[in-house]
Coordinates of C-alpha atoms and ligand atoms in Angstrom, one line a residue:
M40 CA 24.4 0.0 10.9
K41 CA 25.3 -3.1 8.7
I42 CA 22.1 -5.0 8.2
K43 CA 22.5 -8.8 8.2
N44 CA 19.1 -9.9 9.6
I45 CA 15.7 -8.5 8.9
C46 CA 12.5 -9.5 10.6
C47 CA 9.1 -8.6 9.1
I48 CA 6.0 -8.9 11.2
G49 CA 3.0 -9.8 9.1
A50 CA 3.1 -12.3 6.3
G51 CA 0.2 -10.9 4.3
Y52 CA -0.2 -9.3 0.8
V53 CA 2.5 -6.8 1.7
G54 CA 4.9 -8.7 4.0
G55 CA 5.1 -11.8 1.8
P56 CA 5.8 -10.2 -1.6
T57 CA 8.0 -7.3 -0.4
M58 CA 10.2 -9.5 1.7
S59 CA 10.6 -12.1 -1.0
V60 CA 11.8 -9.4 -3.4
I61 CA 14.3 -7.9 -0.9
A62 CA 15.5 -11.5 -0.3
L63 CA 16.0 -12.0 -4.0
K64 CA 17.8 -8.7 -4.5
C65 CA 19.9 -8.9 -1.3
P66 CA 21.2 -12.5 -1.0
H67 CA 23.6 -11.3 1.7
I68 CA 20.7 -10.5 4.1
N69 CA 18.7 -13.1 6.0
I70 CA 15.0 -12.4 6.2
N71 CA 12.6 -13.9 8.6
V72 CA 8.9 -13.2 7.9
V73 CA 6.8 -13.9 11.0
D74 CA 3.1 -14.1 11.6
A75 CA 0.7 -15.0 14.4
N76 CA -1.4 -17.0 12.0
Q77 CA 0.0 -20.6 11.9
D78 CA -2.1 -21.7 8.9
K79 CA -0.8 -18.8 6.8
I80 CA 2.8 -19.6 7.7
N81 CA 2.2 -23.3 6.9
A82 CA 0.9 -22.2 3.5
W83 CA 4.0 -20.0 2.8
N84 CA 6.1 -23.0 3.6
G85 CA 3.9 -25.4 1.7
H86 CA 3.4 -26.3 -2.0
I87 CA 4.4 -23.5 -4.4
D88 CA 1.0 -23.6 -6.1
N89 CA -0.9 -22.9 -2.9
L90 CA 0.9 -19.9 -1.4
P91 CA -1.6 -17.7 0.6
V92 CA -1.1 -14.8 -1.8
F93 CA -1.7 -15.2 -5.5
E94 CA 0.5 -12.8 -7.5
P95 CA 1.9 -13.3 -11.0
G96 CA 5.7 -13.9 -10.6
L97 CA 5.6 -14.5 -6.9
S98 CA 6.0 -18.2 -6.9
E99 CA 9.2 -17.9 -9.0
V100 CA 10.7 -15.5 -6.6
I101 CA 9.7 -17.7 -3.6
E102 CA 11.2 -20.7 -5.3
K103 CA 14.6 -19.0 -5.6
T104 CA 14.7 -17.5 -2.1
R105 CA 12.7 -19.7 0.3
N106 CA 15.0 -21.5 2.8
R107 CA 18.0 -19.8 1.2
N108 CA 17.8 -16.4 2.8
L109 CA 14.0 -16.1 3.2
F110 CA 12.2 -17.9 6.1
F111 CA 8.6 -18.0 7.2
S112 CA 7.7 -18.8 10.8
T113 CA 5.6 -18.0 13.9
N114 CA 8.7 -17.6 15.9
I115 CA 8.2 -13.9 16.6
N116 CA 10.3 -13.4 19.7
E117 CA 13.5 -15.1 18.5
N118 CA 13.4 -13.3 15.2
I119 CA 12.8 -9.9 16.7
E120 CA 15.8 -10.4 18.9
K121 CA 18.0 -11.5 16.1
A122 CA 17.2 -8.7 13.7
E123 CA 18.9 -5.3 13.3
M124 CA 15.9 -4.1 11.2
I125 CA 12.3 -4.9 11.8
F126 CA 9.5 -4.1 9.4
I127 CA 5.9 -3.9 10.7
A128 CA 3.6 -5.0 7.9
V129 CA 0.5 -6.0 9.8
N130 CA -3.1 -5.0 8.8
T131 CA -4.5 -1.6 9.8
P132 CA -8.3 -2.0 9.0
T133 CA -10.9 0.6 9.6
K134 CA -12.0 0.6 13.3
T135 CA -15.3 -1.2 13.9
E136 CA -15.8 0.1 17.5
G137 CA -14.7 2.8 19.9
K138 CA -13.7 6.3 19.1
G139 CA -13.4 6.9 15.3
A140 CA -15.4 3.7 14.5
G141 CA -16.1 3.4 10.8
M142 CA -13.4 6.0 9.9
A143 CA -10.1 5.8 11.8
A144 CA -7.5 3.1 11.3
D145 CA -7.4 0.4 13.9
L146 CA -3.9 0.4 15.3
T147 CA -4.4 -2.6 17.7
Y148 CA -2.1 -4.9 15.6
V149 CA 0.6 -2.3 15.1
E150 CA 0.6 -1.5 18.8
A151 CA 0.8 -5.3 19.6
C152 CA 3.9 -5.4 17.4
A153 CA 5.5 -2.5 19.1
R154 CA 4.9 -4.2 22.5
D155 CA 6.5 -7.4 21.2
I156 CA 9.5 -5.5 19.8
A157 CA 10.0 -3.7 23.1
K158 CA 9.7 -7.0 25.0
Y159 CA 12.1 -9.1 22.9
S160 CA 14.8 -6.6 21.9
K161 CA 18.1 -6.9 23.5
S162 CA 20.1 -4.8 21.0
D163 CA 19.4 -1.6 19.1
K164 CA 16.8 -1.8 16.3
I165 CA 15.6 0.1 13.3
V166 CA 11.8 -0.2 13.3
I167 CA 10.1 0.4 10.0
E168 CA 6.5 1.2 9.4
K169 CA 5.6 -0.7 6.3
S170 CA 1.9 -0.7 7.1
T171 CA -0.2 2.3 6.1
L172 CA -0.7 4.4 9.1
P173 CA -2.2 7.7 10.1
V174 CA 0.1 10.7 10.5
R175 CA 2.0 10.7 13.7
T176 CA 1.7 7.0 14.4
A177 CA 5.4 6.8 14.7
E178 CA 5.2 8.9 17.8
K179 CA 2.8 6.4 19.4
I180 CA 5.1 3.5 18.4
K181 CA 8.1 5.2 19.9
E182 CA 6.2 5.9 23.1
I183 CA 5.3 2.1 23.4
L184 CA 8.9 1.1 22.7
I185 CA 10.5 3.5 25.1
S186 CA 8.2 3.0 27.9
N187 CA 8.5 -0.8 27.7
N188 CA 12.3 -1.0 27.1
K189 CA 14.7 1.4 28.6
T190 CA 18.0 -0.3 27.5
V191 CA 17.7 -0.4 23.7
N192 CA 17.8 2.5 21.2
F193 CA 15.0 2.4 18.7
E194 CA 15.0 4.4 15.5
I195 CA 11.6 4.6 13.7
L196 CA 11.3 5.0 10.0
S197 CA 8.3 5.3 7.7
N198 CA 8.6 3.3 4.5
P199 CA 5.1 3.0 3.0
E200 CA 4.4 0.4 0.4
F201 CA 3.0 1.5 -3.0
L202 CA 2.6 -1.9 -4.7
A203 CA -0.8 -2.7 -6.3
E204 CA -2.1 -6.2 -6.0
G205 CA -2.0 -8.2 -9.2
T206 CA 1.2 -6.4 -10.3
A207 CA 3.0 -6.6 -6.9
I208 CA 6.2 -8.3 -8.1
E209 CA 6.5 -6.0 -11.2
D210 CA 5.8 -3.0 -9.0
L211 CA 8.5 -4.1 -6.5
F212 CA 11.1 -4.7 -9.1
K213 CA 10.5 -1.4 -10.8
S214 CA 9.1 1.0 -8.2
D215 CA 8.2 4.5 -9.4
R216 CA 9.7 5.6 -6.1
V217 CA 10.7 4.4 -2.7
L218 CA 9.8 6.7 0.1
I219 CA 11.6 6.8 3.4
G220 CA 10.8 9.1 6.3
G221 CA 13.1 9.4 9.3
D222 CA 14.1 11.8 12.1
D223 CA 16.5 14.7 11.3
T224 CA 19.0 13.5 14.0
E225 CA 22.3 11.8 13.4
S226 CA 20.9 8.4 14.4
G227 CA 17.8 9.0 12.3
Q228 CA 19.8 9.9 9.2
K229 CA 22.0 6.8 9.8
A230 CA 18.9 4.6 10.0
I231 CA 17.6 6.1 6.7
E232 CA 21.0 5.4 5.1
S233 CA 20.8 1.7 6.2
L234 CA 17.4 1.3 4.5
V235 CA 18.5 3.3 1.4
N236 CA 21.5 0.9 1.1
I237 CA 19.1 -2.0 0.9
Y238 CA 16.9 -0.5 -1.8
K239 CA 20.0 0.6 -3.7
N240 CA 20.6 -3.0 -4.6
W241 CA 18.0 -2.7 -7.3
I242 CA 16.3 0.7 -7.3
E243 CA 18.0 3.7 -9.0
K244 CA 19.3 6.2 -6.4
E245 CA 17.1 9.0 -7.9
K246 CA 14.0 7.1 -7.2
I247 CA 14.7 6.7 -3.5
L248 CA 13.2 9.8 -1.8
T249 CA 13.9 10.7 1.8
T250 CA 11.9 13.0 4.0
D251 CA 10.6 13.3 7.6
V252 CA 8.4 10.7 9.1
W253 CA 5.1 12.6 9.0
T254 CA 5.4 13.6 5.4
S255 CA 6.1 10.1 4.5
E256 CA 3.1 8.8 6.4
L257 CA 0.8 11.4 4.9
S258 CA 2.2 10.8 1.3
K259 CA 0.9 7.3 1.4
L260 CA -2.7 8.3 2.4
A261 CA -2.6 11.2 -0.1
S262 CA -1.4 8.9 -3.0
N263 CA -4.2 6.5 -2.5
A264 CA -6.7 9.3 -2.1
M265 CA -5.6 10.9 -5.4
L266 CA -5.8 7.6 -7.3
A267 CA -9.2 6.7 -5.9
Q268 CA -10.4 10.2 -6.6
R269 CA -9.7 9.8 -10.3
I270 CA -11.8 6.6 -10.4
S271 CA -14.7 8.3 -8.6
S272 CA -14.4 11.3 -10.9
I273 CA -14.8 9.1 -14.1
N274 CA -17.5 6.9 -12.4
S275 CA -19.5 10.0 -11.6
L276 CA -19.3 11.0 -15.3
S277 CA -20.3 7.5 -16.3
A278 CA -23.7 8.2 -14.8
L279 CA -24.0 11.3 -16.9
C280 CA -22.9 9.4 -20.0
E281 CA -25.7 6.9 -19.5
K282 CA -28.3 9.7 -19.3
T283 CA -26.9 11.7 -22.3
G284 CA -25.7 8.9 -24.6
A285 CA -22.1 9.9 -24.5
N286 CA -19.6 7.1 -24.5
V287 CA -17.6 6.9 -21.2
D288 CA -14.6 5.0 -22.7
E289 CA -14.2 7.5 -25.5
L290 CA -14.6 10.3 -23.0
S291 CA -12.0 8.9 -20.8
H292 CA -9.6 8.4 -23.7
A293 CA -10.1 12.0 -24.8
I294 CA -9.6 13.4 -21.3
G295 CA -6.5 11.2 -20.7
M296 CA -4.7 12.3 -23.8
D297 CA -4.1 15.6 -22.2
H298 CA -0.7 15.0 -20.8
R299 CA -1.4 17.1 -17.8
I300 CA -4.2 14.7 -16.9
G301 CA -2.8 11.4 -18.1
S302 CA -4.7 8.2 -19.0
K303 CA -4.1 6.0 -15.9
F304 CA -6.9 5.4 -13.4
L305 CA -9.6 6.8 -15.6
K306 CA -11.3 3.6 -16.4
A307 CA -15.0 3.7 -15.5
S308 CA -16.1 0.7 -13.5
V309 CA -18.5 -0.8 -11.1
G310 CA -16.4 0.8 -8.3
F311 CA -13.0 0.4 -6.8
G312 CA -12.4 -2.3 -4.3
G313 CA -9.4 -3.6 -2.4
S314 CA -8.2 -3.3 1.2
C315 CA -6.6 0.1 0.8
F316 CA -8.5 2.8 -1.0
Q317 CA -11.7 3.1 1.1
K318 CA -9.8 2.5 4.4
D319 CA -7.1 5.0 3.6
I320 CA -9.5 7.7 2.4
L321 CA -11.7 7.3 5.5
N322 CA -8.6 7.5 7.6
L323 CA -7.7 10.8 5.8
V324 CA -11.3 12.1 6.4
Y325 CA -11.0 11.3 10.0
L326 CA -7.6 13.1 10.3
C327 CA -9.0 16.2 8.6
K328 CA -12.0 16.2 10.9
F329 CA -9.7 15.8 13.9
Y330 CA -7.9 18.9 12.8
G331 CA -11.1 20.8 12.2
L332 CA -10.8 20.8 8.4
N333 CA -14.4 19.9 7.8
E334 CA -14.5 21.2 4.2
V335 CA -11.4 19.2 3.3
A336 CA -12.9 16.1 5.0
E337 CA -16.1 16.4 3.1
F338 CA -14.2 16.7 -0.2
W339 CA -12.4 13.4 0.3
H340 CA -15.4 11.7 1.8
Q341 CA -17.3 12.3 -1.4
V342 CA -14.8 9.9 -3.2
V343 CA -16.0 7.0 -1.1
K344 CA -19.7 8.1 -1.3
I345 CA -19.5 8.1 -5.1
N346 CA -17.9 4.7 -5.0
N347 CA -20.8 3.3 -3.0
Y348 CA -23.3 5.1 -5.2
Q349 CA -21.7 3.4 -8.3
K350 CA -22.0 -0.1 -6.8
E351 CA -25.6 0.5 -5.9
R352 CA -26.4 2.1 -9.2
F353 CA -25.0 -0.9 -11.1
A354 CA -27.0 -3.4 -9.0
Q355 CA -30.1 -1.3 -9.6
K356 CA -29.6 -1.5 -13.4
V357 CA -30.0 -5.3 -13.1
I358 CA -33.0 -5.0 -10.9
D359 CA -34.7 -2.4 -13.2
H360 CA -34.1 -4.6 -16.2
F361 CA -36.2 -7.3 -14.5
D362 CA -38.9 -4.7 -13.7
G363 CA -37.9 -4.6 -10.0
N364 CA -38.4 -8.3 -9.3
L365 CA -35.5 -10.8 -9.3
T366 CA -37.5 -13.6 -7.7
G367 CA -37.0 -16.8 -9.6
K368 CA -34.1 -15.3 -11.6
K369 CA -30.8 -17.0 -11.6
I370 CA -27.8 -14.6 -12.0
A371 CA -24.2 -15.5 -12.6
V372 CA -21.7 -13.4 -10.8
L373 CA -18.4 -13.5 -12.7
G374 CA -15.5 -12.5 -10.5
W375 CA -15.3 -12.2 -6.7
A376 CA -11.7 -10.7 -6.5
F377 CA -11.6 -6.9 -6.3
K378 CA -9.4 -6.8 -9.4
A379 CA -7.9 -9.3 -11.8
N380 CA -4.8 -11.3 -11.0
T381 CA -5.3 -11.5 -7.3
N382 CA -7.1 -13.9 -4.9
D383 CA -8.0 -11.0 -2.6
S384 CA -11.7 -10.1 -2.3
R385 CA -11.4 -7.4 0.4
E386 CA -13.9 -4.6 -0.3
S387 CA -14.6 -6.1 -3.7
A388 CA -17.6 -4.6 -5.6
A389 CA -18.8 -8.2 -6.0
I390 CA -19.7 -8.4 -2.3
K391 CA -22.0 -5.4 -2.4
V392 CA -23.5 -5.9 -5.8
S393 CA -24.3 -9.6 -5.1
E394 CA -25.8 -8.8 -1.7
I395 CA -28.2 -6.3 -3.3
L396 CA -29.2 -8.9 -6.0
Y397 CA -29.6 -11.7 -3.5
K398 CA -31.6 -9.5 -1.1
N399 CA -33.9 -8.6 -4.0
G400 CA -34.7 -12.3 -4.6
A401 CA -32.1 -13.6 -7.1
S402 CA -30.4 -16.9 -6.9
L403 CA -26.7 -16.6 -7.5
S404 CA -24.0 -18.7 -9.2
I405 CA -20.7 -17.2 -8.2
Y406 CA -17.5 -18.0 -10.1
D407 CA -14.0 -16.6 -9.6
P408 CA -10.8 -18.2 -11.1
K409 CA -8.6 -17.6 -8.0
V410 CA -10.6 -16.7 -4.9
Q411 CA -11.1 -19.7 -2.7
K412 CA -14.6 -21.0 -2.1
R413 CA -13.9 -20.7 1.7
T414 CA -13.2 -17.0 1.3
I415 CA -16.4 -16.3 -0.7
V416 CA -18.4 -18.2 2.0
N417 CA -16.8 -16.2 4.8
D418 CA -17.4 -12.9 3.0
I419 CA -21.1 -13.7 2.5
Q420 CA -21.6 -14.9 6.1
N421 CA -19.6 -12.1 7.7
L422 CA -20.6 -9.2 5.6
W423 CA -24.2 -9.9 4.5
K424 CA -25.2 -10.9 8.0
I425 CA -27.6 -13.6 6.8
K426 CA -28.0 -17.0 8.3
N427 CA -28.2 -20.3 6.4
S428 CA -27.8 -18.6 3.0
M429 CA -25.8 -21.5 1.6
K430 CA -28.3 -24.1 2.9
E431 CA -31.2 -22.5 1.1
K432 CA -29.3 -23.4 -2.2
K433 CA -29.9 -19.9 -3.4
I434 CA -26.2 -19.3 -3.6
N435 CA -23.9 -21.6 -5.4
I436 CA -20.2 -21.1 -5.7
V437 CA -19.0 -22.9 -8.8
E438 CA -15.6 -24.0 -9.9
K439 CA -15.9 -23.5 -13.6
F440 CA -17.4 -20.8 -15.8
A441 CA -19.3 -23.5 -17.7
A442 CA -21.3 -24.3 -14.6
T443 CA -23.1 -20.9 -14.9
N444 CA -24.6 -21.5 -18.2
D445 CA -28.2 -22.2 -16.9
C446 CA -28.3 -18.5 -15.6
D447 CA -30.7 -15.9 -16.9
A448 CA -28.2 -13.0 -16.6
F449 CA -24.4 -12.6 -16.3
V450 CA -22.9 -9.8 -14.2
I451 CA -19.2 -9.2 -14.8
I452 CA -17.5 -7.8 -11.7
T453 CA -13.8 -8.6 -12.2
E454 CA -11.7 -7.9 -15.3
W455 CA -10.3 -11.4 -15.4
E456 CA -8.8 -12.1 -18.8
E457 CA -11.0 -15.2 -19.3
F458 CA -14.1 -13.0 -19.1
K459 CA -13.1 -10.9 -22.0
N460 CA -14.5 -12.9 -24.7
I461 CA -16.7 -15.4 -22.9
D462 CA -19.2 -17.3 -25.0
I463 CA -22.6 -16.5 -23.7
D464 CA -25.8 -17.3 -25.6
D465 CA -27.1 -14.2 -27.4
A466 CA -30.5 -14.5 -25.7
K467 CA -28.9 -14.0 -22.3
I468 CA -28.3 -10.7 -20.6
I469 CA -24.9 -9.3 -19.7
F470 CA -24.2 -6.5 -17.3
D471 CA -20.6 -5.6 -17.7
G472 CA -19.3 -3.8 -14.6
R473 CA -15.8 -3.4 -16.0
N474 CA -16.5 -2.6 -19.7
I475 CA -14.4 -5.6 -20.8
N476 CA -16.6 -7.8 -22.8
E477 CA -15.8 -6.9 -26.3
N478 CA -18.4 -9.1 -28.0
K479 CA -21.4 -8.3 -26.0
N480 CA -21.8 -4.9 -24.4
K481 CA -25.4 -5.2 -23.5
F482 CA -25.4 -3.2 -20.3
S483 CA -22.0 -1.7 -19.6
I484 CA -21.1 1.0 -17.1
G485 CA -21.4 4.4 -18.8
K486 CA -23.2 3.1 -21.9
Ligands
NAD619 P1 -2.8 -8.8 5.5 O1 -4.1 -8.8 6.3 O2 -2.8 -9.5 4.2 O3 -1.6 -9.2 6.4 C1 -1.4 -8.8 7.7 C2 -0.8 -10.0 8.5 O4 -0.4 -9.5 9.7 C3 -1.8 -11.1 8.7 O5 -1.3 -12.3 8.2 C4 -1.9 -11.2 10.3 O6 -2.1 -12.5 10.8 C5 -0.6 -10.6 10.7 N1 -0.6 -10.0 12.0 C6 -1.5 -9.1 12.6 N2 -1.1 -8.7 13.8 C7 0.0 -9.4 14.1 C8 0.9 -9.5 15.2 N3 0.7 -8.7 16.3 N4 1.9 -10.4 15.2 C9 2.1 -11.1 14.1 N5 1.4 -11.1 13.0 C10 0.3 -10.3 13.0 O7 -2.6 -7.2 5.2 P2 -1.8 -6.5 4.0 O8 -2.7 -6.4 2.8 O9 -0.5 -7.2 3.8 O10 -1.6 -5.0 4.5 C11 -0.6 -4.8 5.5 C12 -0.5 -3.3 5.6 O11 0.1 -2.8 4.4 C13 -1.8 -2.5 5.8 O12 -1.5 -1.4 6.6 C14 -2.1 -2.0 4.4 O13 -2.9 -0.8 4.4 C15 -0.8 -1.7 3.8 N6 -0.7 -1.9 2.4 C16 -1.4 -2.9 1.7 C17 -1.3 -3.0 0.3 C18 -2.0 -4.1 -0.4 O14 -2.0 -4.1 -1.6 N7 -2.6 -5.1 0.3 C19 -0.5 -2.1 -0.4 C20 0.2 -1.1 0.3 C21 0.1 -1.0 1.7
UDX620 C1 -3.9 0.4 -4.5 C2 -2.8 1.4 -5.0 O1 -2.9 1.5 -6.4 C3 -1.4 1.0 -4.5 O2 -0.5 2.0 -4.9 C4 -1.4 0.9 -3.0 O3 -0.2 0.5 -2.5 C5 -2.5 -0.1 -2.5 O4 -3.8 0.3 -3.0 P1 -4.7 -2.0 -5.2 O5 -5.9 -1.6 -4.4 O6 -4.0 -3.2 -4.9 O7 -3.6 -0.8 -5.1 O8 -5.1 -2.0 -6.8 P2 -5.4 -0.9 -7.8 O9 -4.8 -1.2 -9.1 O10 -5.1 0.5 -7.3 O11 -7.0 -1.0 -8.0 C6 -7.9 -0.7 -7.0 C7 -9.3 -0.8 -7.5 O12 -9.6 0.3 -8.4 C8 -9.6 -2.1 -8.2 O13 -10.9 -2.5 -7.8 C9 -9.6 -1.7 -9.7 O14 -10.4 -2.5 -10.5 C10 -10.2 -0.3 -9.6 N1 -9.8 0.6 -10.7 C11 -8.5 0.9 -11.0 C12 -10.9 1.2 -11.5 O15 -12.0 0.9 -11.2 N2 -10.5 2.0 -12.5 C13 -9.2 2.3 -12.8 O16 -9.0 3.1 -13.8 C14 -8.2 1.7 -12.0

């Protein structure tokens, strides 16, 4: 099928950047990114410095493509109808209630997309799972499509996204691989070919892998689990380093020089954050349990458990330093984003560490260069489940690092460049959760 119009449902951290890069590399295709959230769409259409997603290089791509062959709107029905190819890039968070709560992926948003696609489609469609989904979700999507629309032929592909936030544009330009899963039927293979032809505009043919739908879906969960596992492995060793006096950075360097192991994702830290790792591993654990593979489930669950342990262990270091009492202590929390170069705070270690410090009596001054004040306030109110925290004036969200200089201690949570050599009075205490502060490593992870 010749693709002239693409519709992407979901204008978030994946939908926005991926579609902008496809639009840049395929000027012959019109791309409509639609979302139910009007404010987000307004922001995508608004001033280039205030896009809803902060990613290095994104604004340059948007400036070249927006209103040329890339459009953002809330007009879901019309754009579904117009497109030959539809990407589903909506959120799939961990379920908070019902069967599988706290573990399984919540497919409500994906299912709503499938119902919309069935409702508004008048011609054949290739429907692509871009969201990260549990194995065999495509079957469920197909069921919804077929039972709600008997006149149109739907072909479902899985095309998981491997970009990392903070380097999304670079990752999309030079993907290690693009994975496409489809049915082994004539129409399935044709659909795969249509998608391969899009990626071929800038990705080398050898890097475009094709497989069946289930293998593709599972590869995404497995990739994230393997990456997160490395972080939990080195973080577990960081605790042992602290007890024995070994240096975790040097240990990591020594391990990583073995080319069979490799050096990436071996940096000890206060714990991984982000919207993907924890959610996808819990999803994998749920799947294993569902199939009765309890030992396998327990193996992967341990990756998340060590991550929680690391965040709590780090917060406890701060509490112990002040002899178990943070009352009257003012602590600067440096960084709210889950990693540098993003404005995303989902599952950030900052949320858990700060909560523990606050609930042990500390006053907090929180500073992040990119996360909006509104996001920090929402995180605190929604996740700490405390009322009137802001009114008590025990939590201040500040707009400049300089505004934290009256604090007794500094806790570095995000590896922002500007925190690397910050000038903090020698008399003050630094707890470095990312091992980044070269000048003052007073209390670093693993040291
Ligand atoms: P996000 O929350 O940033 O964006 C999702 C968007 O979908 C939201 O703007 C929401 O309003 C919209 N939406 C939800 N339901 C809708 C509906 N029925 N109709 C229209 N719009 C709807 O999420 P994200 O970070 O972009 O992640 C999307 C998916 O991609 C998830 O499955 C995630 O696991 C996966 N993923 C994310 C990353 C990442 O780095 N964030 C990387 C790879 C894969
Ligand atoms: C991850 C995957 O890397 C990406 O392929 C997938 O598509 C989405 O999930 P993301 O969460 O955006 O990407 O960022 P990533 O670079 O993986 O970092 C995740 C977390 O791990 C961050 O909190 C980061 O600080 C932490 N991390 C990373 C470490 O603590 N140590 C490391 O060595 C590497």
